[in-house]
Coordinates of C-alpha atoms in Angstrom, one line a residue:
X135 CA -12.2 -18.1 -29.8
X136 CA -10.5 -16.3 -32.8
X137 CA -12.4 -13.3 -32.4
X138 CA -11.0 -13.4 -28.6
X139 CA -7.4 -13.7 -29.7
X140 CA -8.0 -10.9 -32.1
X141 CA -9.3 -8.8 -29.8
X142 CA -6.9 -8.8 -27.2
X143 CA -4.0 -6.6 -29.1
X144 CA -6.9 -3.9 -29.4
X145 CA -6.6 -3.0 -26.0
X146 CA -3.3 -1.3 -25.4
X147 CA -1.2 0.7 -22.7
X148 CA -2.2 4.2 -24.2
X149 CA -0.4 7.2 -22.7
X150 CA -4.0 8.8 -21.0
X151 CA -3.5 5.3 -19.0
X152 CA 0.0 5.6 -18.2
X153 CA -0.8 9.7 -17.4
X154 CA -3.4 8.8 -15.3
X155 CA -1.9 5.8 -13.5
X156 CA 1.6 8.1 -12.7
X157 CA -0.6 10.6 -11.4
X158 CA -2.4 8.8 -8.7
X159 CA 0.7 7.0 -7.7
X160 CA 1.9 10.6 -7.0
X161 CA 0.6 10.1 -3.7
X162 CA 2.2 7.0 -3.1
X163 CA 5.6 9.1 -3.4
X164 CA 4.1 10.7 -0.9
X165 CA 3.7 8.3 1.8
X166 CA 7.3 7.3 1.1
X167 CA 8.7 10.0 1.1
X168 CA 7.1 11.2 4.3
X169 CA 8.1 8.1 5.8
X170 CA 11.5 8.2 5.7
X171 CA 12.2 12.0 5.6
X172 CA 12.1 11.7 9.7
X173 CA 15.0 9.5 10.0
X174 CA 18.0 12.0 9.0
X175 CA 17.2 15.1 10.5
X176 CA 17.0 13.8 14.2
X177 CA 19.3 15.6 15.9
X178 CA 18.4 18.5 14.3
X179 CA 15.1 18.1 15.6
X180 CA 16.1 16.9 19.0
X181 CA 18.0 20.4 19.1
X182 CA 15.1 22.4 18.3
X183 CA 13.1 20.8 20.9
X184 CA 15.8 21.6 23.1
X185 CA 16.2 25.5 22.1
X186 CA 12.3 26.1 22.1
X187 CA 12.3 24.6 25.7
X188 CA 15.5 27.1 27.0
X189 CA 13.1 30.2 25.3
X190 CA 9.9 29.0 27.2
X191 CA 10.7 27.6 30.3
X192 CA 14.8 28.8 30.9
X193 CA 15.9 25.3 30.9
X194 CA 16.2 22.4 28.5
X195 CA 14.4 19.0 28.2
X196 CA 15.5 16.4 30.4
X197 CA 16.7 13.9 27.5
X198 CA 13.7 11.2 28.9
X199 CA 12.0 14.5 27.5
X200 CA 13.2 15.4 24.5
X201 CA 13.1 11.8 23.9
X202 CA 9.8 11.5 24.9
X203 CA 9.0 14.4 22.3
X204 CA 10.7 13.1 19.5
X205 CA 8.7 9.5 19.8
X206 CA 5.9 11.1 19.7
X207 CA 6.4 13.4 16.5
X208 CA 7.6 10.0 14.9
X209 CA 4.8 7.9 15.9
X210 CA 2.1 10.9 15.6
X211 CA 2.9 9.9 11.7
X212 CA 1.1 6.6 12.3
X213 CA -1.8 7.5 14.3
X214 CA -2.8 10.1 11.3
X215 CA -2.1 7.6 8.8
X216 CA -5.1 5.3 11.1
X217 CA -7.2 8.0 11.1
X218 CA -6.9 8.5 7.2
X219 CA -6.9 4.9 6.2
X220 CA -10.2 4.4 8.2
X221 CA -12.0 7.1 6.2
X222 CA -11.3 5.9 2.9
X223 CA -14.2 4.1 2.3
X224 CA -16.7 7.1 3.0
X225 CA -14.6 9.7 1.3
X226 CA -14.6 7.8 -1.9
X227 CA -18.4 7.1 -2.0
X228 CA -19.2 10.9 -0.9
X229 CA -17.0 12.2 -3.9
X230 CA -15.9 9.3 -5.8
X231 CA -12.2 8.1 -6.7
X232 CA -10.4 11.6 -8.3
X233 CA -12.2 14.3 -6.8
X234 CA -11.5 12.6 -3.2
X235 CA -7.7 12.7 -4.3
X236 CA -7.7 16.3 -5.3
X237 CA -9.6 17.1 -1.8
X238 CA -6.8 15.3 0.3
X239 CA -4.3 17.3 -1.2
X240 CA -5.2 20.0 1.3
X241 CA -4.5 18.3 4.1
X242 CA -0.6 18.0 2.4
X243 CA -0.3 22.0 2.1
X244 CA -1.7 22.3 5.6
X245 CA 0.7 19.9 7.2
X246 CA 3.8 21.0 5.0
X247 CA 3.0 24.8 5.8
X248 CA 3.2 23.6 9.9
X249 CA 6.1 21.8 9.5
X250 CA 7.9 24.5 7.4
X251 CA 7.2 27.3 9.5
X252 CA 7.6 25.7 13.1
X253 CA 11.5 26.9 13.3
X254 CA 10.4 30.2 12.5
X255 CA 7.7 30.2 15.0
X256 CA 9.6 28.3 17.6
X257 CA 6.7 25.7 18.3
X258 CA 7.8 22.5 18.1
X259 CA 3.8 21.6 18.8
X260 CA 3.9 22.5 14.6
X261 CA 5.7 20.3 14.1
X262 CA 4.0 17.3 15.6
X263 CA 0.2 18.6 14.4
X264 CA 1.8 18.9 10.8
X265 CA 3.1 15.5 11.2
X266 CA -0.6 14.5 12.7
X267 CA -2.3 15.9 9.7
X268 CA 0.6 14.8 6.8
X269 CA -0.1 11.0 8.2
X270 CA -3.9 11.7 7.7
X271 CA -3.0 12.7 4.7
X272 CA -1.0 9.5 3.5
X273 CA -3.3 7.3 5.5
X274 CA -6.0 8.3 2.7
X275 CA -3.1 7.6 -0.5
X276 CA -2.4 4.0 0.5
X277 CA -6.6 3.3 0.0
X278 CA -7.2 6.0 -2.9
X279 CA -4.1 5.2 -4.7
X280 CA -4.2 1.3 -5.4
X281 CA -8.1 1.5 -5.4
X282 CA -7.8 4.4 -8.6
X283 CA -5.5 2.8 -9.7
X284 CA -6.7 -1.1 -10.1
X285 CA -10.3 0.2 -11.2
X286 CA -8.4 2.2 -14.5
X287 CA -6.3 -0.5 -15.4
X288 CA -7.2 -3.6 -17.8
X289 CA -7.0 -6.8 -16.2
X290 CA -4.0 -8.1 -18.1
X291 CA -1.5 -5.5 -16.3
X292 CA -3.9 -5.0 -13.5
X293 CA -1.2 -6.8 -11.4
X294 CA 1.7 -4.8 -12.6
X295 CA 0.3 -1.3 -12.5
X296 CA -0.8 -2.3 -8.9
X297 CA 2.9 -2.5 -8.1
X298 CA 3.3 1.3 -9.6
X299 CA 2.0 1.8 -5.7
X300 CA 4.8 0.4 -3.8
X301 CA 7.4 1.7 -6.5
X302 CA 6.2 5.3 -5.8
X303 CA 6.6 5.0 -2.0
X304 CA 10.5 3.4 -2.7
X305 CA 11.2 5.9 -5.1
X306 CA 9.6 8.5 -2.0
X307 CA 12.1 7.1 0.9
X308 CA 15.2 7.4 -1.2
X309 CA 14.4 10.5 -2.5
X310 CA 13.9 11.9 1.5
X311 CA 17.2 9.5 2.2
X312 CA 19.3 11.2 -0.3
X313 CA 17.4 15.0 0.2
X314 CA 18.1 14.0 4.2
X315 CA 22.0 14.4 3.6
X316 CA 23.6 16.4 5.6
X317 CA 25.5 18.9 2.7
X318 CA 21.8 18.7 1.4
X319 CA 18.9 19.4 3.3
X320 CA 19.3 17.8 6.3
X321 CA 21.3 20.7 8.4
X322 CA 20.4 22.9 11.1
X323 CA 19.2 25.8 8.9
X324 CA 17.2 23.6 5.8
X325 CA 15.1 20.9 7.6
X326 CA 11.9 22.9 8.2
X327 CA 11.9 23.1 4.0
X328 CA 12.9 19.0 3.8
X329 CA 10.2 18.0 6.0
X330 CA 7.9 21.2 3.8
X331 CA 9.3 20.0 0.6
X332 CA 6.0 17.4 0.5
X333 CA 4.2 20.2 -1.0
X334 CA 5.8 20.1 -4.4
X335 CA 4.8 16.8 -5.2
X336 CA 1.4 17.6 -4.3
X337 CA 1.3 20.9 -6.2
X338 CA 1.8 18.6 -8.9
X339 CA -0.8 16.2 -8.9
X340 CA -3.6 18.5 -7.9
X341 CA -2.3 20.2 -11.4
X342 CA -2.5 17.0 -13.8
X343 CA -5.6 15.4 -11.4
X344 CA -8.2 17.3 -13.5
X345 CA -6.7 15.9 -16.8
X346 CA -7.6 12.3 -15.6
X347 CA -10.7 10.3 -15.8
X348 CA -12.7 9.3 -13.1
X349 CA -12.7 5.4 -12.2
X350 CA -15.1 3.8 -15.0
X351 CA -15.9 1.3 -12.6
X352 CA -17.6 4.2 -10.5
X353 CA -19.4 6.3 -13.3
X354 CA -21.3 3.1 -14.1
X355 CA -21.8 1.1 -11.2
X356 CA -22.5 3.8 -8.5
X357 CA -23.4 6.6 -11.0
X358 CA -24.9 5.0 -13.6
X359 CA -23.3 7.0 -15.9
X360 CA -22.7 4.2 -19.0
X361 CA -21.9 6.8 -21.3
X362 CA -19.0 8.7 -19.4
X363 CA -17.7 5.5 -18.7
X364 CA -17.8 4.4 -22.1
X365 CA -15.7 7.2 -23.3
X366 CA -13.1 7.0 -19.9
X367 CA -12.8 3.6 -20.8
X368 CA -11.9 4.2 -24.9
X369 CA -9.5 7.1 -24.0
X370 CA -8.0 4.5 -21.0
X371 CA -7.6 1.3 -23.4
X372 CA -7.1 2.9 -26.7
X373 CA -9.9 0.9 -28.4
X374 CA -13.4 1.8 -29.5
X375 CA -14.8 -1.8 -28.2
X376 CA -15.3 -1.9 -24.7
X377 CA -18.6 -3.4 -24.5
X378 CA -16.7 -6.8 -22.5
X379 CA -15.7 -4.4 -19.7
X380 CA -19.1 -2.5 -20.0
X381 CA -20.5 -5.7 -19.7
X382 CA -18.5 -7.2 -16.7
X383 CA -19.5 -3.8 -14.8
X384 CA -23.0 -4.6 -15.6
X385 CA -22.5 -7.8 -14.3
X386 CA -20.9 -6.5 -10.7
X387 CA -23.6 -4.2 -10.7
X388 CA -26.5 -5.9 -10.9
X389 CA -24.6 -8.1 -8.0
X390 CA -24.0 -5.8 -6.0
X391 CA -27.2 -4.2 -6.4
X392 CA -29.1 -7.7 -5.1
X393 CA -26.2 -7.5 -2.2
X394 CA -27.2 -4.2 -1.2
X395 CA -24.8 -1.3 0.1
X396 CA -21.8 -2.4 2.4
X397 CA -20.9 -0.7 5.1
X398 CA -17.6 -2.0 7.4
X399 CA -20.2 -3.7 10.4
X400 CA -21.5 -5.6 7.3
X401 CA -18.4 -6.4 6.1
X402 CA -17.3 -7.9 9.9
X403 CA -21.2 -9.7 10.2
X404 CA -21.7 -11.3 6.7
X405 CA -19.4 -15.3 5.8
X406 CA -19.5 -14.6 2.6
X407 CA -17.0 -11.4 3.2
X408 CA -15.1 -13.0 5.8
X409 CA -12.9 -15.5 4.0
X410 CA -11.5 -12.7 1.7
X411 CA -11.4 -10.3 4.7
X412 CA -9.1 -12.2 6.8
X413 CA -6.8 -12.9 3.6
X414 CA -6.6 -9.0 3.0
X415 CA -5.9 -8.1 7.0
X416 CA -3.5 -11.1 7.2
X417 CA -1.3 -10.2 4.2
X418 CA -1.3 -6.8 5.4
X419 CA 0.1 -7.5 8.9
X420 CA 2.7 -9.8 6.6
X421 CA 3.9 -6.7 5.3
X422 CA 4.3 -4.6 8.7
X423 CA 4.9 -7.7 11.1
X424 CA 8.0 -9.2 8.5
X425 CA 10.3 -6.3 10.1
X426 CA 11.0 -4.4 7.1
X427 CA 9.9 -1.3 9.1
X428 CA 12.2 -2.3 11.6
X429 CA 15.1 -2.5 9.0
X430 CA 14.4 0.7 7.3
X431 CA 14.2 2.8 10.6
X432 CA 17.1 1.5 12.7
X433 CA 19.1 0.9 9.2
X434 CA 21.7 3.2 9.9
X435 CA 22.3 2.3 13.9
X436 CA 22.2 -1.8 12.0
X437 CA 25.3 -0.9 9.7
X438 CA 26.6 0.6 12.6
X439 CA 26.4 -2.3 14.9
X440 CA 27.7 -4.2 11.4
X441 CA 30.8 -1.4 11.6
X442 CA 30.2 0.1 9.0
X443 CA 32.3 3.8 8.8
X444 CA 29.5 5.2 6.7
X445 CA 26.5 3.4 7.3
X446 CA 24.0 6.4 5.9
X447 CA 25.2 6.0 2.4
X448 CA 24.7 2.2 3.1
X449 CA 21.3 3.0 4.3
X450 CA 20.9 4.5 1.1
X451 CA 22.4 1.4 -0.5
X452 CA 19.0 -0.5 0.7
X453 CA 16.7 2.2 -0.5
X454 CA 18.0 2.1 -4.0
X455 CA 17.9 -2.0 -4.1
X456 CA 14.3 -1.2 -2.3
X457 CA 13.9 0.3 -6.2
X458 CA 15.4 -1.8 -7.8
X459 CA 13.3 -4.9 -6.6
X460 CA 10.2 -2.9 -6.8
X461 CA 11.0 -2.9 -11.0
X462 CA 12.0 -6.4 -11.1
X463 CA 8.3 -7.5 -9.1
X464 CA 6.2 -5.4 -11.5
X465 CA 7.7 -7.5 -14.5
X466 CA 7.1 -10.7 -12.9
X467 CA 3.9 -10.0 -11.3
X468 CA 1.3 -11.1 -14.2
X469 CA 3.8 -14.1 -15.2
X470 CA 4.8 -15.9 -12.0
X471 CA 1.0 -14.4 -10.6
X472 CA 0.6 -12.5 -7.0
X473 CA 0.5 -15.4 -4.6
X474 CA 3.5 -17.5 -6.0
X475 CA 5.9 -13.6 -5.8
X476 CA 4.8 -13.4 -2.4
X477 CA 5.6 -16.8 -0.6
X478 CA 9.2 -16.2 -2.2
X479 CA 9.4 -13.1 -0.7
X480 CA 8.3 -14.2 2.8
X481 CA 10.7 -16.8 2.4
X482 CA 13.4 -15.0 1.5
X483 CA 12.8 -12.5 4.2
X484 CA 12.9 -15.8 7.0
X485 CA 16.3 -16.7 5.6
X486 CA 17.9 -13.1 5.9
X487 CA 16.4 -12.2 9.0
X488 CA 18.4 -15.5 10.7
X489 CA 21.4 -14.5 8.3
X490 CA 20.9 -10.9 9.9
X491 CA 20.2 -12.2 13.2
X492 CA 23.7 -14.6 13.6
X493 CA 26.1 -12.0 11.8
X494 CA 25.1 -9.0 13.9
X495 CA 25.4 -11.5 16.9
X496 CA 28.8 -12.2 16.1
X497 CA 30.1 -9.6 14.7
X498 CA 31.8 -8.6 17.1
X499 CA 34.2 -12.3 17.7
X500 CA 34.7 -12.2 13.7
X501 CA 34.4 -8.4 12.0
X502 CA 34.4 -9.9 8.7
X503 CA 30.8 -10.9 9.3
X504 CA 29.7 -7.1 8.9
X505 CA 30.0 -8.1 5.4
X506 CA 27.5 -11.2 5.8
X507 CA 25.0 -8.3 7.9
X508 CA 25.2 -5.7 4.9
X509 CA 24.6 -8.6 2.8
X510 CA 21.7 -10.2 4.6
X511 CA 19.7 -6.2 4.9
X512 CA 20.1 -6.1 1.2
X513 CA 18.8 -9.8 0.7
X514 CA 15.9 -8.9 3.2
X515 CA 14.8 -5.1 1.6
X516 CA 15.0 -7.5 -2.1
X517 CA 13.0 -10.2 -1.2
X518 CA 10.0 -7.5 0.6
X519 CA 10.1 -6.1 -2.7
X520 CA 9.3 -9.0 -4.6
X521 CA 5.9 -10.0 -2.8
X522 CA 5.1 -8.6 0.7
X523 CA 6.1 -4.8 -0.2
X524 CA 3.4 -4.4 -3.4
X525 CA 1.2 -7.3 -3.3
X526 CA -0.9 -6.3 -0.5
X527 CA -1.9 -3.1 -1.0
X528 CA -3.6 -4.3 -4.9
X529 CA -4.6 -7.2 -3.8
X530 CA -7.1 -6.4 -1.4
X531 CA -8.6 -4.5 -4.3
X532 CA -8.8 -7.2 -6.5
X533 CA -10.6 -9.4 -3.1
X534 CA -13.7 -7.5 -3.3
X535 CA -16.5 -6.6 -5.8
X536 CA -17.2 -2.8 -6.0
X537 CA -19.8 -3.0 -3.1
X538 CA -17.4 -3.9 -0.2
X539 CA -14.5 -2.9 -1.8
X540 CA -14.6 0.7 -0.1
X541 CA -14.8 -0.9 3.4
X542 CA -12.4 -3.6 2.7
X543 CA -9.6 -1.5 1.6
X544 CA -10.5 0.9 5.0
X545 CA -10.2 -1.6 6.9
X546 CA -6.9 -3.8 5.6
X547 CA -5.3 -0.2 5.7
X548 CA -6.3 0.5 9.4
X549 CA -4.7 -2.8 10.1
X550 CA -1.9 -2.2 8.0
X551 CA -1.2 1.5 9.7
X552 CA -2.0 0.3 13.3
X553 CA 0.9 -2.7 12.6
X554 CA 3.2 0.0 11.6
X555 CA 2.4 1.8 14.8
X556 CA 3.1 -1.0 16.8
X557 CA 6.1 -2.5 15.5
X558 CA 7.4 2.2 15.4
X559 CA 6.6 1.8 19.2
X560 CA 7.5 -1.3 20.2
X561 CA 10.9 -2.6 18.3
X562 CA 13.5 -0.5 20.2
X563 CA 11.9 -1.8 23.4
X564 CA 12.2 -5.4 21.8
X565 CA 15.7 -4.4 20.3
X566 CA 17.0 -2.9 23.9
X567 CA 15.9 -6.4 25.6
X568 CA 16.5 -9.0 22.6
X569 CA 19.6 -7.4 21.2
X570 CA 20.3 -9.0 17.8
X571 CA 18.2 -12.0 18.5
X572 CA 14.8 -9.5 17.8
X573 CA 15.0 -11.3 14.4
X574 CA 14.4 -14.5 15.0
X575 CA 10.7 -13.0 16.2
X576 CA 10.3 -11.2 12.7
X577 CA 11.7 -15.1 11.2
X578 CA 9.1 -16.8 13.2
X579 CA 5.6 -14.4 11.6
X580 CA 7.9 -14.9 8.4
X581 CA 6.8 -18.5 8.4
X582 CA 3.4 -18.4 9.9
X583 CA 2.5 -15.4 7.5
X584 CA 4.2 -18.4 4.3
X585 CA 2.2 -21.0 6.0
X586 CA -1.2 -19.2 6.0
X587 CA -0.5 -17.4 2.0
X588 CA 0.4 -21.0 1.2
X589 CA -3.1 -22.7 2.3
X590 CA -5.2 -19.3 1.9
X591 CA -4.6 -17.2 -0.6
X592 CA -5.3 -17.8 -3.8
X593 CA -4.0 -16.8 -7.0
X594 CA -5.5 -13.4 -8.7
X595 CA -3.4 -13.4 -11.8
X596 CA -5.5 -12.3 -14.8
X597 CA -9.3 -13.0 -13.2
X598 CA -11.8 -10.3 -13.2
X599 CA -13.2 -8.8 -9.8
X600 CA -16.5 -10.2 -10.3
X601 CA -14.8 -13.6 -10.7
X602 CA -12.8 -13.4 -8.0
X603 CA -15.9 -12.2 -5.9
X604 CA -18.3 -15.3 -7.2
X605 CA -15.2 -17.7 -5.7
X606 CA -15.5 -16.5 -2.6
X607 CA -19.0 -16.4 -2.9
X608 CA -19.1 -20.5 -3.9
X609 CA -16.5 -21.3 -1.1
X610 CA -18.8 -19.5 1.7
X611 CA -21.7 -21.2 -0.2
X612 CA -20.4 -24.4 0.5
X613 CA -19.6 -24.2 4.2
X614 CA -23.3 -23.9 5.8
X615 CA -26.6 -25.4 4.1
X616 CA -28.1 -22.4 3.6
X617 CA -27.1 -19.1 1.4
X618 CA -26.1 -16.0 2.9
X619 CA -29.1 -13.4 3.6
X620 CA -29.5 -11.1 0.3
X621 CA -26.7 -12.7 -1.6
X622 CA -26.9 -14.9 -5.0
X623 CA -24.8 -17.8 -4.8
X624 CA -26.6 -20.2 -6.7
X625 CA -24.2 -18.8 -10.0
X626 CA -21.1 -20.1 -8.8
X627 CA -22.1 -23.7 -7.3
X628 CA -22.8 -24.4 -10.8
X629 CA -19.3 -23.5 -11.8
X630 CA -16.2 -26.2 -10.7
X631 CA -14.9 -25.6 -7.4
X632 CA -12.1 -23.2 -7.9
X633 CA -12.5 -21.5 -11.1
X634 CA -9.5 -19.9 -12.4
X635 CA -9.2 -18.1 -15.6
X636 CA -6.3 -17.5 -17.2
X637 CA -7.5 -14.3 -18.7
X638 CA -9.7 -11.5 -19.2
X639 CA -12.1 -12.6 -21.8
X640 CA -12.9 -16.4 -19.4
X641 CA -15.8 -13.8 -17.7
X642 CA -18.1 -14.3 -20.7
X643 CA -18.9 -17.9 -20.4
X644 CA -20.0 -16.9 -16.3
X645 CA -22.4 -14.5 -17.8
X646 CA -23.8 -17.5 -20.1
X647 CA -24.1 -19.8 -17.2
X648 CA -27.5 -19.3 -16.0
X649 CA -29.5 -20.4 -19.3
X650 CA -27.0 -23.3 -19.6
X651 CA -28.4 -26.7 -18.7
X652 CA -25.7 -29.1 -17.1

């Protein structure tokens, strides 16, 4: 036990890590960023729709038209961002965790060079293709990103630095908020270079990307390369012992080399996948289905209806507590531990979306209650930033042992991009018909998505992978007599029922168990 203790201040938070980490989550400024950078320039773009249709055709867009055009470039976003989440999985096995970054960069200076050049070449079909392909392109960051980033980072912070993901897409939608302004980008002559602008960032990390290591986990396990990811993992921990982490990706090897390659039908046929499966696609949809999306679009027309005089510098107002939050969850992510941040965020969100839901209802009887609205949007952005805004995109990472983690994380982003599409397509319908009651439906999946993390999820916090894995393996163990074709389950049944370690070095006494007698 004392060598233990003294071990643990060995392994620090060495700048290659932080370089490394701050690079990947480069793309997750990205997807923010090209999230919200839509939002202010719509009647710029509406316009431009309108004069490309007067040079082609004589006449302008009917507005069902335009309208009809402008949905389309908004949700086109989505439908790339399906397409690049479901191709995570072979991308990353094909050319492994940084080289697959450093490919999809392309697709960025394709789609920003459409984008930025469609005013010039009066097609507004650019601008829709370069949206098509940008969403492809930050369809493959939300996998890439928190999968890099969770196989680089110790256990002890795994949690935190997993939160580095959701912090780069905040910091990316008030940085397109405040760019959107209209005495900065976001006028007639300069929104072809705010929607182009994504190529900077992506200059940028296709610059420092070479500098970084590729993911230990994959030079051992799927390379077998134990002496390159030896010396990633020295430079990444800042201590010449590593041979616990060498020997806990031995460990998920030789698992996952008994469990054979999974592919995403596996993932769907085999129990023992299907308990953590459903948790990762549930708390997914929890993030897309708790009507933050809804809130962050329609924030503006919300502090409107709140009477607001300036409700786009209130909409920034929400991005920057969006940040704000984001900080405060990666502190308390390894101490209060993933599950416990993100019922109190689901929570929080149910309260604020009835708050939201009665003040916008009345505002108009009592003004004063555009104060209680503001209020409530604020409390609501907060609380998503404390659980269901970082949580699931790590998490799903830390659900799955290197074998199906690939296909796992393809497939909880499909879901998660093919919510977002939904709600983009179907909320101003629901608004139009519901008014400010639509809340009350976001406040009702609020408290099924709490009732299902409170029963379902477990807790994470400071387990290993192959830990987590051999849990899931026990509970599916458990459920019918006989073991799951090509899996070894007989390891865990010998452990207690939910084993849960309270920190990194607990895996060694797993890799004692099978010589042990009871």
């Amino acid at each position: 036990m004392e060598r233990m203790e003294d071990e643990k201040p060995k392994k620090k938070i060495t700048f290659y890590l932080l370089f490394s980490v701050s690079t990947a989550v480069i793309g997750s400024l990205q997807f923010g960023y090209n999230t919200g950078v839509i939002n202010a320039p719509e009647q710029k773009l509406r316009r431009f729709f309108q004069n490309v249709s007067m040079e082609r055709y004589g006449e302008p867009f009917s507005p069902g038209a335009n309208t009809m055009v402008w949905s389309f470039a908004v949700a086109i976003f989505s439908v790339g961002g399906i397409l690049g989440s479901f191709s995570v999985g072979a991308m990353v096995d094909r050319f492994g965790r940084r080289k697959s970054m450093l490919l999809v960069n392309i697709l960025a200076f394709i789609g920003a060079a459409l984008m930025g050049l469609s005013n010039l070449s009066s097609s507004f079909e650019m601008v829709i293709i370069g949206r098509l392909i940008i969403g492809m392109f930050c369809g493959l960051f939300t996998g890439l990103t928190p999968m890099y980033v969770g196989e680089i980072s110790p256990t002890a912070v795994r949690g935190a630095f997993g939160t580095l993901h959701q912090l780069g897409v905040v910091i990316g939608i008030l940085i397109a908020q405040i760019f959107g302004l209209e005495f900065l980008l976001g006028s007639d002559a300069l929104w072809p270079l705010l929607l182009s602008l994504t190529a900077v960032p992506a200059i940028v990390q296709s610059i420092m990307l070479p500098f970084c290591p590729e993911s230990p986990r994959y030079l051992l396990i799927v390379l077998n390369q134990e002496e390159e990811a030896r010396k990633a993992l020295v430079r990444l921990h800042g201590c010449e012992d590593v041979s616990d982490d060498i020997q806990e990706m031995k460990e998920e090897g030789m698992r996952m080399a008994v469990e054979k390659k999974v592919t995403i039908p596996e993932l769907f046929r085999s129990r023992v996948y299907r308990q953590p499966l459903i948790i990762a696609v549930v708390l997914q949809l929890s993030q897309q289905l708790s009507g933050i999306n809804a809130v962050f679009y329609y924030s503006t027309g919300i502090f409107d209806t709140a009477g607001v005089t300036q409700p786009v510098y209130a909409t920034i107002g929400a991005g920057v507590v969006n940040t704000i939050f984001t900080v405060v969850s990666l502190f308390l992510v390894e101490r209060a531990g993933r599950r416990t941040l993100h019922l109190i965020g689901l929570a929080g969100m149910a309260i604020c979306a009835l708050i939201m839901t009665i003040s916008l209802s009345l505002v108009k009887t009592n003004q004063s209650l555009s104060y209680l609205a503001i209020v409530a949007v604020f409390g609501f952005v907060a609380s998503f930033e404390m659980g269901p805004g970082p949580i699931p995109w790590f998490i799903v990472a830390e659900l799955f042992s290197q074998g199906p983690r690939p296909a796992a994380i393809a497939v909880s982003g499909f879901s998660n991009w093919t919510a977002n599409f939904l709600v983009g397509l179907g909320f101003p319908k629901l608004e139009e018909l519901c008014g400010p009651y639509v809340f009350i439906i976001f406040m009702v999946l609020l408290i099924v998505f709490f009732i299902f993390t409170y029963l379902r999820v477990p807790e994470t916090k400071g387990r290993t992978f192959d830990d987590i894995a051999q849990g899931f393996a026990a509970s599916a163990d458990k459920q019918p007599q006989s073991p799951p074709e090509g899996m070894v389950v007989n390891l865990p049944m010998t452990e207690s029922k939910e084993p849960a370690p309270t920190s990194p070095t607990e895996k060694v006494p797993m890799m004692d168990l099978p010589p042990m007698k009871p």
